PDB file of C-alpha atoms in Angstrom:
ATOM      1  CA  MET A   1      -1.340   6.659  15.927  1.00  0.00           C
ATOM      2  CA  ALA A   2       0.094   9.108  17.468  1.00  0.00           C
ATOM      3  CA  SER A   3      -0.599  12.077  15.225  1.00  0.00           C
ATOM      4  CA  GLU A   4       2.714  11.102  12.718  1.00  0.00           C
ATOM      5  CA  ILE A   5       4.770   7.766  11.846  1.00  0.00           C
ATOM      6  CA  GLU A   6       8.050   8.234  10.343  1.00  0.00           C
ATOM      7  CA  GLY A   7       9.457   5.679   7.498  1.00  0.00           C
ATOM      8  CA  GLY A   8      12.407   5.160   5.534  1.00  0.00           C
ATOM      9  CA  CYS A   9      14.706   3.119   2.575  1.00  0.00           C
ATOM     10  CA  ALA A  10      17.463   0.961   4.341  1.00  0.00           C
ATOM     11  CA  CYS A  11      20.349   2.966   3.578  1.00  0.00           C
ATOM     12  CA  GLY A  12      18.466   6.238   5.311  1.00  0.00           C
ATOM     13  CA  LYS A  13      18.578   8.351   1.973  1.00  0.00           C
ATOM     14  CA  VAL A  14      14.758   8.574   1.944  1.00  0.00           C
ATOM     15  CA  ARG A  15      12.827   9.569   4.740  1.00  0.00           C
ATOM     16  CA  TYR A  16       8.722  10.223   4.682  1.00  0.00           C
ATOM     17  CA  ARG A  17       6.171  10.930   7.294  1.00  0.00           C
ATOM     18  CA  LEU A  18       2.466   9.549   7.020  1.00  0.00           C
ATOM     19  CA  SER A  19       0.424  12.282   8.398  1.00  0.00           C
ATOM     20  CA  ALA A  20      -2.620  10.159   8.113  1.00  0.00           C
ATOM     21  CA  ARG A  21      -4.139   6.612   9.519  1.00  0.00           C
ATOM     22  CA  PRO A  22      -4.312   4.263   6.605  1.00  0.00           C
ATOM     23  CA  MET A  23      -7.603   3.436   5.268  1.00  0.00           C
ATOM     24  CA  ILE A  24      -6.900   0.251   5.240  1.00  0.00           C
ATOM     25  CA  VAL A  25      -4.134  -2.052   5.278  1.00  0.00           C
ATOM     26  CA  HIS A  26      -3.690  -5.231   3.284  1.00  0.00           C
ATOM     27  CA  GLY A  27      -1.490  -8.318   3.302  1.00  0.00           C
ATOM     28  CA  CYS A  28      -1.759  -9.198  -0.782  1.00  0.00           C
ATOM     29  CA  HIS A  29      -0.297 -12.426  -1.535  1.00  0.00           C
ATOM     30  CA  CYS A  30      -0.799 -12.411  -5.379  1.00  0.00           C
ATOM     31  CA  ARG A  31       1.879 -14.033  -7.265  1.00  0.00           C
ATOM     32  CA  TRP A  32       3.191 -10.096  -8.752  1.00  0.00           C
ATOM     33  CA  CYS A  33       3.159  -8.867  -4.834  1.00  0.00           C
ATOM     34  CA  GLN A  34       5.577 -12.121  -3.764  1.00  0.00           C
ATOM     35  CA  ARG A  35       8.158 -11.460  -7.134  1.00  0.00           C
ATOM     36  CA  GLU A  36       8.293  -7.596  -6.292  1.00  0.00           C
ATOM     37  CA  THR A  37       9.019  -8.195  -2.851  1.00  0.00           C
ATOM     38  CA  GLY A  38      11.092 -11.369  -2.548  1.00  0.00           C
ATOM     39  CA  SER A  39       8.602 -12.435   0.012  1.00  0.00           C
ATOM     40  CA  ALA A  40       5.314 -14.276   0.757  1.00  0.00           C
ATOM     41  CA  LEU A  41       3.435 -11.139   0.438  1.00  0.00           C
ATOM     42  CA  ALA A  42       3.655  -7.292   0.407  1.00  0.00           C
ATOM     43  CA  ILE A  43       1.902  -5.220   3.322  1.00  0.00           C
ATOM     44  CA  ASN A  44       0.671  -2.034   1.790  1.00  0.00           C
ATOM     45  CA  ALA A  45      -0.904   0.810   3.854  1.00  0.00           C
ATOM     46  CA  LEU A  46      -3.505   2.868   1.597  1.00  0.00           C
ATOM     47  CA  VAL A  47      -2.969   6.280   2.200  1.00  0.00           C
ATOM     48  CA  GLU A  48      -3.985   9.979   0.441  1.00  0.00           C
ATOM     49  CA  THR A  49      -0.626  10.249  -1.250  1.00  0.00           C
ATOM     50  CA  ASP A  50      -1.194  14.235   0.735  1.00  0.00           C
ATOM     51  CA  HIS A  51      -0.642  12.755   3.967  1.00  0.00           C
ATOM     52  CA  VAL A  52       3.098  11.016   2.286  1.00  0.00           C
ATOM     53  CA  ASP A  53       5.139  13.767   2.586  1.00  0.00           C
ATOM     54  CA  THR A  54       9.032  13.447   1.959  1.00  0.00           C
ATOM     55  CA  LEU A  55      11.413  14.322   4.271  1.00  0.00           C
ATOM     56  CA  ALA A  56      14.503  13.407   3.120  1.00  0.00           C
ATOM     57  CA  GLY A  57      16.105  12.622  -0.034  1.00  0.00           C
ATOM     58  CA  ALA A  58      13.993  12.033  -3.227  1.00  0.00           C
ATOM     59  CA  PRO A  59      12.398   8.715  -4.615  1.00  0.00           C
ATOM     60  CA  ARG A  60      12.678   7.802  -7.901  1.00  0.00           C
ATOM     61  CA  ALA A  61       9.582   6.083  -9.896  1.00  0.00           C
ATOM     62  CA  HIS A  62      10.016   2.918 -11.582  1.00  0.00           C
ATOM     63  CA  ASP A  63       6.544   2.575 -13.693  1.00  0.00           C
ATOM     64  CA  LEU A  64       6.174  -1.723 -14.030  1.00  0.00           C
ATOM     65  CA  PRO A  65       3.422  -3.930 -15.389  1.00  0.00           C
ATOM     66  CA  SER A  66       0.555  -5.144 -12.582  1.00  0.00           C
ATOM     67  CA  GLU A  67      -1.333  -7.818 -12.539  1.00  0.00           C
ATOM     68  CA  SER A  68      -4.259  -5.942 -13.643  1.00  0.00           C
ATOM     69  CA  GLY A  69      -2.429  -4.891 -16.780  1.00  0.00           C
ATOM     70  CA  ASN A  70      -2.907  -1.413 -15.997  1.00  0.00           C
ATOM     71  CA  GLY A  71       0.719  -0.747 -14.822  1.00  0.00           C
ATOM     72  CA  GLN A  72       1.646   0.505 -11.565  1.00  0.00           C
ATOM     73  CA  THR A  73       4.325   3.075 -10.510  1.00  0.00           C
ATOM     74  CA  ILE A  74       6.789   1.969  -7.585  1.00  0.00           C
ATOM     75  CA  TRP A  75       8.446   4.827  -5.868  1.00  0.00           C
ATOM     76  CA  ARG A  76      12.068   3.760  -4.797  1.00  0.00           C
ATOM     77  CA  CYS A  77      15.075   5.110  -3.022  1.00  0.00           C
ATOM     78  CA  PRO A  78      17.693   5.781  -6.050  1.00  0.00           C
ATOM     79  CA  GLU A  79      20.661   4.421  -3.853  1.00  0.00           C
ATOM     80  CA  CYS A  80      19.577   1.132  -2.057  1.00  0.00           C
ATOM     81  CA  GLY A  81      16.367   0.533  -4.019  1.00  0.00           C
ATOM     82  CA  VAL A  82      14.057  -0.137  -1.640  1.00  0.00           C
ATOM     83  CA  ALA A  83      10.451   0.339  -2.648  1.00  0.00           C
ATOM     84  CA  LEU A  84       8.853   3.011  -0.545  1.00  0.00           C
ATOM     85  CA  TRP A  85       5.040   3.197  -1.993  1.00  0.00           C
ATOM     86  CA  SER A  86       3.275   2.385  -4.912  1.00  0.00           C
ATOM     87  CA  HIS A  87       0.687   3.980  -7.576  1.00  0.00           C
ATOM     88  CA  TYR A  88      -1.535   2.198  -9.307  1.00  0.00           C
ATOM     89  CA  ALA A  89      -3.738   3.077 -12.748  1.00  0.00           C
ATOM     90  CA  ALA A  90      -7.153   3.475 -10.763  1.00  0.00           C
ATOM     91  CA  LEU A  91      -6.905   6.479  -8.695  1.00  0.00           C
ATOM     92  CA  ARG A  92      -3.394   7.308 -10.339  1.00  0.00           C
ATOM     93  CA  THR A  93      -1.344   9.842  -7.822  1.00  0.00           C
ATOM     94  CA  LEU A  94      -3.744  10.140  -5.130  1.00  0.00           C
ATOM     95  CA  LEU A  95      -3.531   7.071  -3.477  1.00  0.00           C
ATOM     96  CA  ALA A  96      -0.886   5.883  -2.254  1.00  0.00           C
ATOM     97  CA  PHE A  97       0.062   1.929  -1.333  1.00  0.00           C
ATOM     98  CA  VAL A  98       2.770   2.171   1.530  1.00  0.00           C
ATOM     99  CA  ARG A  99       5.137  -0.527   2.052  1.00  0.00           C
ATOM    100  CA  VAL A 100       4.490  -1.140   5.757  1.00  0.00           C
ATOM    101  CA  GLY A 101       7.822  -2.990   6.308  1.00  0.00           C
ATOM    102  CA  THR A 102       9.802   1.102   5.466  1.00  0.00           C
ATOM    103  CA  LEU A 103       7.789   2.440   8.386  1.00  0.00           C
ATOM    104  CA  ASP A 104      10.093   2.725  11.163  1.00  0.00           C
ATOM    105  CA  ASP A 105       7.277   1.088  13.551  1.00  0.00           C
ATOM    106  CA  PRO A 106       5.513  -1.582  10.816  1.00  0.00           C
ATOM    107  CA  ASP A 107       4.392  -3.094  13.858  1.00  0.00           C
ATOM    108  CA  ALA A 108       1.806   0.141  14.185  1.00  0.00           C
ATOM    109  CA  PHE A 109      -0.073  -1.251  10.648  1.00  0.00           C
ATOM    110  CA  PRO A 110      -0.313  -4.615  10.856  1.00  0.00           C
ATOM    111  CA  PRO A 111      -3.173  -5.912   7.998  1.00  0.00           C
ATOM    112  CA  ASP A 112      -6.555  -5.541   8.288  1.00  0.00           C
ATOM    113  CA  LEU A 113      -7.168  -8.091   5.573  1.00  0.00           C
ATOM    114  CA  HIS A 114      -5.481 -10.485   3.634  1.00  0.00           C
ATOM    115  CA  ILE A 115      -6.174 -10.477  -0.333  1.00  0.00           C
ATOM    116  CA  TYR A 116      -5.303 -13.216  -2.898  1.00  0.00           C
ATOM    117  CA  THR A 117      -5.114 -15.653  -0.884  1.00  0.00           C
ATOM    118  CA  GLU A 118      -5.947 -18.165  -3.457  1.00  0.00           C
ATOM    119  CA  ALA A 119      -2.029 -17.909  -4.789  1.00  0.00           C
ATOM    120  CA  LYS A 120      -0.927 -17.714  -0.457  1.00  0.00           C
ATOM    121  CA  GLN A 121       2.255 -19.598  -0.043  1.00  0.00           C
ATOM    122  CA  PRO A 122       0.876 -22.897   1.625  1.00  0.00           C
ATOM    123  CA  TRP A 123       3.475 -22.661   4.571  1.00  0.00           C
ATOM    124  CA  LEU A 124       2.012 -19.222   5.755  1.00  0.00           C
ATOM    125  CA  ALA A 125      -0.796 -19.408   7.994  1.00  0.00           C
ATOM    126  CA  LEU A 126      -3.378 -16.035   8.223  1.00  0.00           C
ATOM    127  CA  PRO A 127      -4.711 -14.960  12.077  1.00  0.00           C
ATOM    128  CA  PRO A 128      -7.892 -16.163  12.292  1.00  0.00           C
ATOM    129  CA  ASP A 129      -9.551 -12.593  13.594  1.00  0.00           C
ATOM    130  CA  ARG A 130      -8.827 -11.360   9.771  1.00  0.00           C
ATOM    131  CA  PRO A 131     -10.715 -11.769   7.053  1.00  0.00           C
ATOM    132  CA  SER A 132      -8.812 -13.361   3.989  1.00  0.00           C
ATOM    133  CA  PHE A 133     -10.211 -13.139   0.532  1.00  0.00           C
ATOM    134  CA  PRO A 134      -8.876 -15.510  -2.312  1.00  0.00           C
ATOM    135  CA  GLY A 135      -9.062 -12.403  -4.531  1.00  0.00           C
ATOM    136  CA  PHE A 136     -10.209  -8.856  -4.171  1.00  0.00           C
ATOM    137  CA  TYR A 137     -13.051  -7.950  -2.333  1.00  0.00           C
ATOM    138  CA  SER A 138     -15.961  -5.697  -1.880  1.00  0.00           C
ATOM    139  CA  ARG A 139     -14.858  -2.433  -0.445  1.00  0.00           C
ATOM    140  CA  SER A 140     -18.457  -1.159   1.159  1.00  0.00           C
ATOM    141  CA  ALA A 141     -18.988  -4.187   2.472  1.00  0.00           C
ATOM    142  CA  THR A 142     -15.579  -4.079   4.045  1.00  0.00           C
ATOM    143  CA  TRP A 143     -14.060  -0.996   4.572  1.00  0.00           C
ATOM    144  CA  PRO A 144     -15.358   0.983   8.157  1.00  0.00           C
ATOM    145  CA  PRO A 145     -17.604   4.306   6.836  1.00  0.00           C
ATOM    146  CA  ASP A 146     -14.832   7.060   7.356  1.00  0.00           C
ATOM    147  CA  SER A 147     -12.206   4.707   5.057  1.00  0.00           C
ATOM    148  CA  LEU A 148     -15.249   4.761   2.573  1.00  0.00           C
ATOM    149  CA  ALA A 149     -15.737   8.645   2.813  1.00  0.00           C
ATOM    150  CA  ARG A 150     -12.175   9.540   2.173  1.00  0.00           C
ATOM    151  CA  TYR A 151     -11.546   6.892  -0.550  1.00  0.00           C
ATOM    152  CA  ALA A 152     -15.089   8.510  -2.296  1.00  0.00           C
ATOM    153  CA  ALA A 153     -13.807  11.751  -1.974  1.00  0.00           C
ATOM    154  CA  LEU A 154     -10.643  10.712  -4.079  1.00  0.00           C
ATOM    155  CA  LYS A 155     -12.499   8.950  -6.574  1.00  0.00           C
ATOM    156  CA  THR A 156     -13.972  12.717  -6.585  1.00  0.00           C
ATOM    157  CA  ARG A 157     -10.826  14.311  -7.381  1.00  0.00           C
ATOM    158  CA  ALA A 158      -9.779  11.698  -9.606  1.00  0.00           C
ATOM    159  CA  LYS A 159     -12.484  11.970 -11.744  1.00  0.00           C
ATOM    160  CA  ALA A 160     -12.118  16.447 -11.454  1.00  0.00           C
ATOM    161  CA  THR A 161      -8.439  15.738 -12.809  1.00  0.00           C
ATOM    162  CA  PRO A 162      -7.980  15.599 -16.618  1.00  0.00           C
TER     163      PRO A 162
END
């Protein structure tokens, strides 16, 4: 990645910039992601929210249920409704799941791995050079050391924030 990559919604009202590489990129095949995207999977780049800078517009938060039962907040363009990123309960607003398809260069971040493949559409072939898991997976056994350190720092911040 160059130093920064930008993205935005379909109508162009909301623009944002990532100032750090994602810790990991998930191709999520769960039924919730299929329903929310209207597609076979969601591709999410996990990055600290501090590294997601809004450049134009103001995305609007939508609280929705999630398969875990803990819910999620999806940030969407208030005009066209495109989902830009989500926050899940575990790390609250500290970790953003950025929708890779909203990046100006979505090719920059293909999935590092595929999750919840037990619900994968049967007609979709996964690349053999990427790990896939029927459900979730062990972060410590899968993520690179620098990503694990960044995630641990977020967990520490989450514990310190009431």
